[in-house]
CSV table of C-alpha atoms and ligand atoms in Angstrom, one decimal:
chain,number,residue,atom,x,y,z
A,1,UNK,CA,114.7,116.1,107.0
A,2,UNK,CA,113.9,119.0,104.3
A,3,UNK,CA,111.5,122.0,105.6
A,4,UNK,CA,109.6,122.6,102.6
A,5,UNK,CA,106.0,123.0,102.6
A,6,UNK,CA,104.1,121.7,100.1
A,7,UNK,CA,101.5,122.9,97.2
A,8,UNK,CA,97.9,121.8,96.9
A,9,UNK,CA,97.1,123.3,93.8
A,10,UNK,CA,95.0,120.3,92.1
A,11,UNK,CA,93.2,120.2,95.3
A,12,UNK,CA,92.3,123.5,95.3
A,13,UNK,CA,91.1,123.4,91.8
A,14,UNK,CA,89.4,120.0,92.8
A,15,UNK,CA,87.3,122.1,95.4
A,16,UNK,CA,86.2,124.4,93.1
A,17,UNK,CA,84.9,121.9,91.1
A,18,UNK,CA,83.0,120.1,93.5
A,19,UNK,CA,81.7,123.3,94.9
A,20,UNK,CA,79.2,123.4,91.5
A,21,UNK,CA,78.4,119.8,91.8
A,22,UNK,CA,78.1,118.8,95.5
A,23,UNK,CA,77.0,121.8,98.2
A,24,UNK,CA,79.4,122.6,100.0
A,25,UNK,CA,82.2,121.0,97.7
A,26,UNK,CA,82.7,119.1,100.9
A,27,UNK,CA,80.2,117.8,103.2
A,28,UNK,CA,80.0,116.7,106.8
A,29,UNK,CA,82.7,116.2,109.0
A,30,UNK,CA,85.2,116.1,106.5
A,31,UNK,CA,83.8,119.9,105.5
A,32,UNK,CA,85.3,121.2,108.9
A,33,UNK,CA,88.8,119.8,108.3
A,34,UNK,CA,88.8,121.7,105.0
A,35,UNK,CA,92.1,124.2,105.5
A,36,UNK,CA,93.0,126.8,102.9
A,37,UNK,CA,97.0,125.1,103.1
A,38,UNK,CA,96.1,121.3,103.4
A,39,UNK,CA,95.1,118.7,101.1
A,40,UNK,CA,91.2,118.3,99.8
A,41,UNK,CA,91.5,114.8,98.2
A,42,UNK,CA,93.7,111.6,98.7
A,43,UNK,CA,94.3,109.9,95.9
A,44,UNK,CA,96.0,106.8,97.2
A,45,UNK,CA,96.2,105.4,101.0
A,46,UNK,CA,98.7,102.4,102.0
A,47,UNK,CA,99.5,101.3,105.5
A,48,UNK,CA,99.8,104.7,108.1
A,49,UNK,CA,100.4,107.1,104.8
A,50,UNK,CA,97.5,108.6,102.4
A,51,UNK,CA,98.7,110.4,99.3
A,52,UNK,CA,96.8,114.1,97.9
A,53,UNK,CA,95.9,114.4,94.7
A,54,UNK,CA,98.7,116.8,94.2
A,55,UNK,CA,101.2,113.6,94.8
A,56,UNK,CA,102.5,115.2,98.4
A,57,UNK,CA,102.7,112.2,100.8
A,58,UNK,CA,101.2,112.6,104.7
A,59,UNK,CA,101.9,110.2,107.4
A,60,UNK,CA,97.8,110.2,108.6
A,61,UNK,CA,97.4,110.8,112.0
A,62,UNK,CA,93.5,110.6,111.8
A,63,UNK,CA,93.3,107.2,110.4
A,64,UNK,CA,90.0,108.3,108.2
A,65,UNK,CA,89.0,109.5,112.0
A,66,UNK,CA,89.8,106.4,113.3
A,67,UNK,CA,88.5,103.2,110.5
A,68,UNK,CA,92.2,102.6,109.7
A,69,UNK,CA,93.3,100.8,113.0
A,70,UNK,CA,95.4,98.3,110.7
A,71,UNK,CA,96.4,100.4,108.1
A,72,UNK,CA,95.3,101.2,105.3
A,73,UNK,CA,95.0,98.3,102.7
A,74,UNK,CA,96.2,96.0,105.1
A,75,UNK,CA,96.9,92.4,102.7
A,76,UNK,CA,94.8,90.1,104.8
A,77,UNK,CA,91.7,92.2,105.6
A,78,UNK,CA,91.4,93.1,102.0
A,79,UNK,CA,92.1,89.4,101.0
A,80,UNK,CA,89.0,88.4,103.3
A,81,UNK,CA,87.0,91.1,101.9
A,82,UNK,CA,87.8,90.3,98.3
A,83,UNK,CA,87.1,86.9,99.0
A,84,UNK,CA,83.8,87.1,100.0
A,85,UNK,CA,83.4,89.6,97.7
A,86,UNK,CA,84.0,87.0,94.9
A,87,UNK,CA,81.3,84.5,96.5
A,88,UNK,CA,78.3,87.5,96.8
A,89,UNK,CA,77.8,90.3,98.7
A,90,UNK,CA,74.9,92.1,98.9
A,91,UNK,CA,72.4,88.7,98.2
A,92,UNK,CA,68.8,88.3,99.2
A,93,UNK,CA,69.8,86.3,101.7
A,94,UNK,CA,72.2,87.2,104.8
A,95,UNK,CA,75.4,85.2,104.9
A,96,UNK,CA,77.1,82.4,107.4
A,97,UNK,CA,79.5,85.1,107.5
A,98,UNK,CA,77.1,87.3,109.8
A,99,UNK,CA,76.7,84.2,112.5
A,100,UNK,CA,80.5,83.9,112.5
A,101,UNK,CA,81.2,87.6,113.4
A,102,UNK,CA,78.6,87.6,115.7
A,103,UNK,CA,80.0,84.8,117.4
A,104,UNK,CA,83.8,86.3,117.1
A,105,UNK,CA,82.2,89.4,118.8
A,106,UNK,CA,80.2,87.5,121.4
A,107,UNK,CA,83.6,85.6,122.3
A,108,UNK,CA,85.8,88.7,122.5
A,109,UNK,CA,83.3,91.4,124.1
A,110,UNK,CA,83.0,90.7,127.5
A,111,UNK,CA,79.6,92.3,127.3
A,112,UNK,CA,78.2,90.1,124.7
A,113,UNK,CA,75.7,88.0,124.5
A,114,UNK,CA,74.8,88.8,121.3
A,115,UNK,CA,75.4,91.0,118.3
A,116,UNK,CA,73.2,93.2,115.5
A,117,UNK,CA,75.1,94.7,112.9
A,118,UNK,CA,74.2,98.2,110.8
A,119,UNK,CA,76.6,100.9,108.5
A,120,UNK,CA,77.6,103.3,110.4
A,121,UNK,CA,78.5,104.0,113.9
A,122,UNK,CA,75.2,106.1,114.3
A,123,UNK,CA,72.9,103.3,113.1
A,124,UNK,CA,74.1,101.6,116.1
A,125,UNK,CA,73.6,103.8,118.9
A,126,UNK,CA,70.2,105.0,117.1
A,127,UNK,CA,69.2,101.4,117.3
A,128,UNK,CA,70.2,100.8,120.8
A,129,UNK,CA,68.1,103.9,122.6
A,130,UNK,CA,65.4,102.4,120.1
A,131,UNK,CA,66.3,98.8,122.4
A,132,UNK,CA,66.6,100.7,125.4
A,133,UNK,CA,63.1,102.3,125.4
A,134,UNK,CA,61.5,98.9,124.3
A,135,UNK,CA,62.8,97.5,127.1
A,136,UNK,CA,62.1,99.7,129.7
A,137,UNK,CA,58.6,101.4,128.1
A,138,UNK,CA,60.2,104.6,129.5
A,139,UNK,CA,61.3,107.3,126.3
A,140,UNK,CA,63.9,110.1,127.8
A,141,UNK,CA,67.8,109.6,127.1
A,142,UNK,CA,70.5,111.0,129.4
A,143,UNK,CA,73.7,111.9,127.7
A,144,UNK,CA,77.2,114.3,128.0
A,145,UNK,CA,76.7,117.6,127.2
A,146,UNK,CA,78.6,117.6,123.7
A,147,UNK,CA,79.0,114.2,123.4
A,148,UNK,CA,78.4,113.0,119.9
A,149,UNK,CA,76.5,109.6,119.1
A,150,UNK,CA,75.9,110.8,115.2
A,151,UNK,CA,73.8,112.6,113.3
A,152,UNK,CA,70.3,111.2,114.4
A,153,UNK,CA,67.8,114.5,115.1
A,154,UNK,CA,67.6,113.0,118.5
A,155,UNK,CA,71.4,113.6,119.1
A,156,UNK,CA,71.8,116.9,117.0
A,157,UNK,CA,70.4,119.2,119.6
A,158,UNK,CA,68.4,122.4,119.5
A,159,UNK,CA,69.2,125.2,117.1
A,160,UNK,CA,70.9,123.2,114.3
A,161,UNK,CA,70.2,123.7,110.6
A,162,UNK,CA,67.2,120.9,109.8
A,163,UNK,CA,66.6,120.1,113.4
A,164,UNK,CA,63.3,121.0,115.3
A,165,UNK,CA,62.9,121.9,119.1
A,166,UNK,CA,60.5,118.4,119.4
A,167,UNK,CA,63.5,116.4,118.1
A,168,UNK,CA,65.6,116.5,121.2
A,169,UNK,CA,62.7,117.1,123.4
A,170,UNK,CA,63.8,113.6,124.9
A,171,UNK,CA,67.5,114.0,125.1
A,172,UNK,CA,68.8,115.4,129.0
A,173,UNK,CA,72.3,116.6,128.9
A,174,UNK,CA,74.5,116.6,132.2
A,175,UNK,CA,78.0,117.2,132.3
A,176,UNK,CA,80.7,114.6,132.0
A,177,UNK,CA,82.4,113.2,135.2
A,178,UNK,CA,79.4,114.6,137.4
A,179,UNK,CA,77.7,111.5,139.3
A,180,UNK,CA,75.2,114.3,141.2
A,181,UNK,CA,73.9,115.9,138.3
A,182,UNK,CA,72.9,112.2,137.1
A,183,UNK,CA,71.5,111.2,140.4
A,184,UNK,CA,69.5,114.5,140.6
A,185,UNK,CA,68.3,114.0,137.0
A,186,UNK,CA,67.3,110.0,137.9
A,187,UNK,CA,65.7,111.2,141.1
A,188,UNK,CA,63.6,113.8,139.7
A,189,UNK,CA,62.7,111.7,136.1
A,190,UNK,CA,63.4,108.5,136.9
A,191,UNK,CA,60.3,107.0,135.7
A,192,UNK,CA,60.4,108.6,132.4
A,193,UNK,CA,64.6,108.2,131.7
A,194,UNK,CA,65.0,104.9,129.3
A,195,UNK,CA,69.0,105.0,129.2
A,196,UNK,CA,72.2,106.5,129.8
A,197,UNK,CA,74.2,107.1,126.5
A,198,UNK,CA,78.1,108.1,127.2
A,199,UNK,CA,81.2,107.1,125.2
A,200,UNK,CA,83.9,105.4,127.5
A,201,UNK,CA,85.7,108.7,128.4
A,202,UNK,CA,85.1,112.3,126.9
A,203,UNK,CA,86.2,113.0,123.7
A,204,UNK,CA,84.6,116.4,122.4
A,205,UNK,CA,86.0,117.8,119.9
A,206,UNK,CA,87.5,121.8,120.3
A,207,UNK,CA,88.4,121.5,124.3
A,208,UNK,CA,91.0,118.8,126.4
A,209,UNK,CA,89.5,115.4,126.1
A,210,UNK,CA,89.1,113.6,129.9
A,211,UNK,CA,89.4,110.9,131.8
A,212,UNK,CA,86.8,109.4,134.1
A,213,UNK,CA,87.7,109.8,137.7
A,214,UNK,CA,87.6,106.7,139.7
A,215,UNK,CA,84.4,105.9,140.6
A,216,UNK,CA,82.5,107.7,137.9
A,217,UNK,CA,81.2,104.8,136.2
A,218,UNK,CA,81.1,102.5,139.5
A,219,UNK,CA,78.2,104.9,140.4
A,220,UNK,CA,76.9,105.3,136.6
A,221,UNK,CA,76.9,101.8,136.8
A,222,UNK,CA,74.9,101.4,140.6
A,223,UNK,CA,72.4,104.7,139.8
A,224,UNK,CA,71.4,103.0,136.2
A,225,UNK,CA,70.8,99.4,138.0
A,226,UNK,CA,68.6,101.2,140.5
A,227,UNK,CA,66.4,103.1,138.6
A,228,UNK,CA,65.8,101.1,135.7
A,229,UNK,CA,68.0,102.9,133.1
A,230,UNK,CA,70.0,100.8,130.3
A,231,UNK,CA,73.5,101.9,130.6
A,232,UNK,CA,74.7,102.2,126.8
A,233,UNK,CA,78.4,102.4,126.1
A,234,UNK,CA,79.1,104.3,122.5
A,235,UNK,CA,82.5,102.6,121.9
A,236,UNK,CA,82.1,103.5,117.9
A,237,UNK,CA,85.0,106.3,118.4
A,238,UNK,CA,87.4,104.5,121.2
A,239,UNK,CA,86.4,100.8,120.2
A,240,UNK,CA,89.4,98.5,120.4
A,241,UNK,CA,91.8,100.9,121.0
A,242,UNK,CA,91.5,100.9,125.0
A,243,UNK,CA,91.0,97.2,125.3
A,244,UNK,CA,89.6,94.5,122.6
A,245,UNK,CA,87.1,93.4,125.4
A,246,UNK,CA,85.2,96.6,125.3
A,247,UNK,CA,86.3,99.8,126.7
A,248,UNK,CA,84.3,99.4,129.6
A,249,UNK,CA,86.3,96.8,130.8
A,250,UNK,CA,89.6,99.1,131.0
A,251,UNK,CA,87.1,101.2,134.0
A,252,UNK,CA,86.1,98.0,135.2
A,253,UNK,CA,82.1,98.1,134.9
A,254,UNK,CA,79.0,96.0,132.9
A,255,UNK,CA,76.9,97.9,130.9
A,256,UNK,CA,73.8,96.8,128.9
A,257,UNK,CA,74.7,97.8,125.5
A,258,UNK,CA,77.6,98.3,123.5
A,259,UNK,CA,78.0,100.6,120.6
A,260,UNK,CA,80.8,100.0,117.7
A,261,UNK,CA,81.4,100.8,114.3
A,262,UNK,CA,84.7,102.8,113.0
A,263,UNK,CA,87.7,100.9,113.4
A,264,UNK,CA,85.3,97.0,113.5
A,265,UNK,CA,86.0,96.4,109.9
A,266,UNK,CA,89.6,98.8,109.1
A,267,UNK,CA,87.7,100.9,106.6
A,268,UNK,CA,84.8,98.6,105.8
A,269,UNK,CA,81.4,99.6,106.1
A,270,UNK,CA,80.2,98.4,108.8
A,271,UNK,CA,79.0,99.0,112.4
A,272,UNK,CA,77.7,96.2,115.1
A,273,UNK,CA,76.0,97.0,118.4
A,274,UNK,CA,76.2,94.4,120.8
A,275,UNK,CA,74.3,93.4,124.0
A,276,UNK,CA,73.5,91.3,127.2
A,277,UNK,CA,70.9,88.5,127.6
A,278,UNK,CA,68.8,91.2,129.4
A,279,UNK,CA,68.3,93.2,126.0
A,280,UNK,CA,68.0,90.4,123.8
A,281,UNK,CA,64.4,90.0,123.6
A,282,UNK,CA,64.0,93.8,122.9
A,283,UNK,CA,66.8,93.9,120.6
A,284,UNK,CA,64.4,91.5,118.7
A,285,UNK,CA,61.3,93.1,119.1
A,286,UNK,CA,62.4,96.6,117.6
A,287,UNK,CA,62.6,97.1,113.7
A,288,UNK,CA,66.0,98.6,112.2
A,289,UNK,CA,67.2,97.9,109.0
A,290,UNK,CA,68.7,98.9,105.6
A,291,UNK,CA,69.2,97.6,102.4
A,292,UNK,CA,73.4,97.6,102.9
A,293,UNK,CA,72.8,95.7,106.3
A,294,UNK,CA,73.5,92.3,105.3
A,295,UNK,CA,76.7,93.0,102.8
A,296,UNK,CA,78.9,90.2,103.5
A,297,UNK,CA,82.1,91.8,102.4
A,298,UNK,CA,82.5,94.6,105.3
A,299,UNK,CA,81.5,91.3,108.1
A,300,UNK,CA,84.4,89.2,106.3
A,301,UNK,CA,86.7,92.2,106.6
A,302,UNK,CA,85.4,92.7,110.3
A,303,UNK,CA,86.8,88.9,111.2
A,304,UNK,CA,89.4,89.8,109.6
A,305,UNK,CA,89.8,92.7,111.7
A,306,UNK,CA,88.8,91.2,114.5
A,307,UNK,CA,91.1,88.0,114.4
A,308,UNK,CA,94.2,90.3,113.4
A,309,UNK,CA,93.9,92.8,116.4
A,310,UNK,CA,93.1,90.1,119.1
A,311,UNK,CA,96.7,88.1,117.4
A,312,UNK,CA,99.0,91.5,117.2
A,313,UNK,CA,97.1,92.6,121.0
A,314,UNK,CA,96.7,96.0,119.3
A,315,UNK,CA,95.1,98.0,122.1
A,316,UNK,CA,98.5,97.5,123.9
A,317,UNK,CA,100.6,98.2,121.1
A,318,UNK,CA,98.7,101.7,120.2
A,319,UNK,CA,98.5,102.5,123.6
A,320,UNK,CA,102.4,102.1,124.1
A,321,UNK,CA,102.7,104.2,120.1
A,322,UNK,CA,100.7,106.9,121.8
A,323,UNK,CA,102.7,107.2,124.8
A,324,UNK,CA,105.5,107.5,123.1
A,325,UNK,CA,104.3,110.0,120.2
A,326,UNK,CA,103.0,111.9,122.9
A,327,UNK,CA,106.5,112.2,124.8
A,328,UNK,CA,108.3,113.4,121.8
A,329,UNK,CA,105.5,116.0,120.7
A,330,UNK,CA,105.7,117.2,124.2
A,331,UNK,CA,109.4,117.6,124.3
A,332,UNK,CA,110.0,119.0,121.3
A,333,UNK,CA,107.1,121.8,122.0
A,334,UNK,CA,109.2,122.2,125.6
A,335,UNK,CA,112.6,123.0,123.4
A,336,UNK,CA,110.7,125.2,120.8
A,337,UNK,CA,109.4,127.5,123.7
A,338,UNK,CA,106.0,125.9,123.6
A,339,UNK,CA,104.1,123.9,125.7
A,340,UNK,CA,101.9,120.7,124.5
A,341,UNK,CA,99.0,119.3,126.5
A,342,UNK,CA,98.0,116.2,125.2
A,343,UNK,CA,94.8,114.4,127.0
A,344,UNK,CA,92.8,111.7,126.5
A,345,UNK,CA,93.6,108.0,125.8
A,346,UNK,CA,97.2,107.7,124.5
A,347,UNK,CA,96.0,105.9,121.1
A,348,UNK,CA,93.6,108.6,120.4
A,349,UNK,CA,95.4,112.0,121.7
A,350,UNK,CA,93.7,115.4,121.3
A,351,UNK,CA,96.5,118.1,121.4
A,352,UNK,CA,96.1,121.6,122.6
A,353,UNK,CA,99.2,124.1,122.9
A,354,UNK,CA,98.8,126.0,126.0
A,355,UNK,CA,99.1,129.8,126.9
A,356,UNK,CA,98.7,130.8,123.6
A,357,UNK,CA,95.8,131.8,121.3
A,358,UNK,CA,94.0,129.4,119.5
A,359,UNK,CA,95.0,130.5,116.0
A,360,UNK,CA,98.8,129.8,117.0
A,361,UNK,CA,97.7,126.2,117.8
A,362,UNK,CA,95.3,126.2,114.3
A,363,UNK,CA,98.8,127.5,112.7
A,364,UNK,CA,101.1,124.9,114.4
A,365,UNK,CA,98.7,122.3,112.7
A,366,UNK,CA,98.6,123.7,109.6
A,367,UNK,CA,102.7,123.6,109.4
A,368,UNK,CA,102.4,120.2,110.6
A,369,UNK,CA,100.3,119.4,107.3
A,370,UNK,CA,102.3,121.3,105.1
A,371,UNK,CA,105.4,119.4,105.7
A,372,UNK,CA,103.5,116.1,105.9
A,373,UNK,CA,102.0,115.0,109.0
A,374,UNK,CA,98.1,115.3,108.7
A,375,UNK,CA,97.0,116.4,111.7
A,376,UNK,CA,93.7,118.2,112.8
A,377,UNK,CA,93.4,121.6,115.2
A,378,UNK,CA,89.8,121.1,117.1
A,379,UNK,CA,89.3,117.1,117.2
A,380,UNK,CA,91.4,113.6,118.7
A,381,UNK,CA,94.3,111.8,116.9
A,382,UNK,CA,94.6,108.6,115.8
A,383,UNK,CA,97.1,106.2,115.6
A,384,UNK,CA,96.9,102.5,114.0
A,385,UNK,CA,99.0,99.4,114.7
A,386,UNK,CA,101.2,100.4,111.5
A,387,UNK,CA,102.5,103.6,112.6
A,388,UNK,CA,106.4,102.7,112.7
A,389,UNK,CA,109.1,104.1,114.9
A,390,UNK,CA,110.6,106.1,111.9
A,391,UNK,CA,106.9,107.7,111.8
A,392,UNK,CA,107.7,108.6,114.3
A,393,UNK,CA,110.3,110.7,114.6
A,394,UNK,CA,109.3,111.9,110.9
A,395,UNK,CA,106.4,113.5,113.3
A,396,UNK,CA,108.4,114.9,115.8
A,397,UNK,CA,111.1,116.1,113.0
A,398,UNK,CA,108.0,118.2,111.3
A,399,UNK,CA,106.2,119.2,114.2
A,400,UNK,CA,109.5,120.9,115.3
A,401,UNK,CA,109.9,122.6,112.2
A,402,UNK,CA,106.3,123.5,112.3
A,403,UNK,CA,106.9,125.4,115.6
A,404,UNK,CA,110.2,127.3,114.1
A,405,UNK,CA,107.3,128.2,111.2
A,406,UNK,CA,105.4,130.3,113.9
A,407,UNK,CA,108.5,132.4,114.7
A,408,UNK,CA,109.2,132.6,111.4
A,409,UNK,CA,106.4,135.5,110.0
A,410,UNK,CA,107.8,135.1,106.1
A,411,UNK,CA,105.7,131.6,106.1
B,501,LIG,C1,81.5,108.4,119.7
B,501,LIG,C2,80.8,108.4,118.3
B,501,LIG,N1,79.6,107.9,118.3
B,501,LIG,C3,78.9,107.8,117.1
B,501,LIG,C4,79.5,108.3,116.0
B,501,LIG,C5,78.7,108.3,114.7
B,501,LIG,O1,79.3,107.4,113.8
B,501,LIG,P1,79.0,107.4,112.3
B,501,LIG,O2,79.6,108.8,111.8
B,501,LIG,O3,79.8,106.3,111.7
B,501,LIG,O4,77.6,107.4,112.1
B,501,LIG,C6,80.7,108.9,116.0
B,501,LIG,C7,81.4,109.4,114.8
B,501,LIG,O5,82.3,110.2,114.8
B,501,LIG,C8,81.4,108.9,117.2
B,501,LIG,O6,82.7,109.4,117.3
C-alpha cells in the first residue's frame, strides 16, 4: 500500500467560507472533529467509504457516529425510503407505515410493548424522563457522571455556554459501575428521584470506555423496582450493535424504557423510544411532538433497517468485525513499539495508545486520516455490517504506517 498523505486544500477553503456564513464554520459535534490535516466536507459516501471534497477516499470508521450500521446508501433501505417517498411523506396525516414499525419494534425489542417515534436520539430520551416523571409524580433524574443523553438543558450540566444553574437543578450524577453511590442517593431522595437514565455500558468520550461488572445492573435493576424509579436504557448510541433485542438483554435485565435513534433508520432521520405496558398510559398522557415526527420516509427506511439487520444477525457480525479490527490494531501497535488499549464493546471500540502523551495518540489519528482511515482521537469507533476483510487490513496497513509517521519528525 502507498504512504502518501493526502491534501485537503478545497476543504480548507470550504471552512473559511462557511466561517462567514455559519458560526463556527462548523457546528456541534461535528465542530470538535475539525483537525487542521483531515477532511471538512464529504462529498460522496457509498457503503463503509465517504469521499472529501478534495476527492481523497476514507474507509469511515465513525459511520456518521454510528447512523451508517448498513452502509452507506445501502440499495434496499434507500429503495424503501424512495418508495414511500414517492407515495407522501410529510402528510397531514401519520402513515400505516408508523403502526408497522411500531409493531416490527414491539416484535424485536424484548422490552416492548409499545413504541413513540421522534428525530433525533435526544428527542427520545427527553421524552422518556418527561414519561418517567408522569408516571411516578416524582421530578429528579439520576444519571452517569459524563454520560450524554443529548443536548436538552437538563442534560448539559452546569457552567456550559446557554445553560443556567436551575436547568440541571434536577439531574444527580453518580459514577458509573458504583451500585452504593445509587443506593445512597435512592436512600436519601428516594421520594423525589423519577428515573435512572444510563446508556448500556459507558461510553464517554476522551477516557477508556467500560464495561458493566457483573451485577451492576442486577442491582440497578432491584434498587429502581424498590424505590419507585423508572429504569431508562439510552440505547441511541450502542442500539443494535450489542444485540437487536435491546442491549439490555446482552446484561440480562428489564428495564422500563428504551431509548433509540442513530443507527434505527441507517442515516434516516429518525429516533423511536420504546416502552413496557407499565408506561404506556403515561407515555400517552405527556405531550411531545414536532412537525418532522410523522415523515414516513425515515419509518420506511427504519423497516427496512430493521428487517435487514434481524436477516444478516448484524450485532453478531459487527461484534466478530470488531474483534478482529481490534486484534490487528493491537498487534501492529505491539510491532511498531506501541501499545493499543482498545475498550468498550467490540462494534464500537474507543482506542487509547498507552504510556504516551495524549498528543502522540491525537497524532497517530491524524496519520491514520491522512492516509485514509477516518478515525477520531477523544470519542468510540464504529464499524457497520459492510466493512470488508480487505478494510480491513487497508486499516491495519495505514495505521502501521501512521505509527512509522511518529518516528518519523519530517512529517
Ligand atoms: C448515548 C446517546 N444518547 C443520546 C444522544 C443524542 O442523540 P442525538 O444527537 O441524535 O439527539 C447521543 C448522541 O450522540 C448519544 O450518544
Amino acid at each position: 500500500m502507498k504512504n502518501t498523505t493526502y491534501e485537503v486544500k478545497k476543504s480548507e477553503a470550504l471552512l473559511k467560507k462557511a466561517k462567514e456564513v455559519i458560526p463556527g464554520g462548523i457546528f456541534g459535534h461535528y465542530k470538535y472533529a475539525i483537525r487542521d490535516t483531515g477532511p471538512k466536507f464529504f462529498s460522496h459516501a457509498e457503503g463503509a467509504y465517504f469521499w472529501d471534497v478534495d476527492d481523497n477516499k476514507y474507509i469511515d470508521l465513525m459511520c456518521a457516529y454510528g447512523p451508517s450500521i448498513l452502509g452507506y446508501k445501502h440499495p434496499e433501505i434507500e429503495e424503501a425510503a424512495n418508495s414511500q417517498d414517492s407515495e407522501g411523506n410529510t402528510v397531514s396525516l401519520a402513515s400505516p407505515i408508523m403502526v408497522d414499525l411500531a409493531t416490527t419494534l414491539v416484535d424485536m425489542v424484548d422490552a416492548a410493548d409499545w413504541a413513540l417515534f421522534g428525530k433525533n436520539g435526544g428527542d427520545s430520551t427527553s421524552l422518556a424522563v418527561m414519561i418517567a416523571r408522569e408516571a411516578t409524580g416524582k421530578g429528579k433524574i439520576v444519571k452517569i457522571q459524563d454520560g450524554y443523553h443529548g443536548v436538552s438543558p437538563w442534560m448539559q450540566g452546569k457552567g456550559r455556554p446557554g445553560i443556567i444553574d436551575s436547568d440541571d437543578n434536577h439531574v444527580i450524577n453518580v459514577e458509573w459501575n458504583d451500585l452504593e453511590s445509587f443506593e445512597k442517593v435512592l436512600n436519601e431522595k428516594s421520594n423525589e428521584i423519577a428515573c435512572f437514565i444510563s446508556s448500556p455500558y459507558d461510553h464517554p468520550t476522551s477516557r477508556d470506555n467500560a464495561l458493566p461488572e457483573d451485577g451492576y445492573w442486577q442491582g440497578i435493576s432491584n434498587l429502581c423496582k424498590k424505590h419507585d424509579v423508572i429504569l431508562i436504557i439510552d440505547d441511541v448510541r450502542a442500539g443494535f450493535r450489542i444485540n437487536l433485542s435491546g442491549s439490555n438483554v446482552a446484561y440480562g435485565f428489564t428495564p422500563d424504557l428504551i431509548c433509540f435513534g442513530k443507527a434505527i433508520a441507517n442515516g434516516h432521520p429518525l429516533s423511536a423510544l420504546v416502552g413496557t405496558n407499565g408506561m404506556k398510559d403515561a407515555a400517552e398522557k405527556v405531550y411531545f411532538t414536532g412537525t418532522q415526527f410523522f415523515s414516513a420516509s425515515p419509518m420506511a427506511a427504519a423497516m427496512a433497517t430493521l428487517n435487514e439487520l434481524k436477516k444478516i444477525d448484524a450485532a453478531n457480525k459487527m461484534t466478530d468485525y470488531g474483534e478482529r479490527l481490534n486484534k490487528s490494531l493491537i498487534k501492529v501497535a505491539k510491532e511498531s513499539g506501541y501499545d493499543l488499549v482498545a475498550s468498550g464493546v467490540p462494534a464500537m471500540p474507543y482506542y487509547r495508545l498507552d504510556s504516551v502523551d495524549v498528543r502522540t495518540h491525537f497524532k497517530w489519528i491524524d496519520e491514520c486520516v491522512r492516509r485514509g482511515v477516518y478515525m477520531l482521537g477523544y470519542h468510540n469507533h464504529f464499524v457497520s455490517t459492510c466493512h470488508t476483510d480487505q478494510d480491513l487490513g487497508a486499516i491495519t496497513d495505514i495505521a502501521r504506517q501512521a505509527f512509522e509517521a511518529l518516528e518519523d519528525n519530517t512529517q
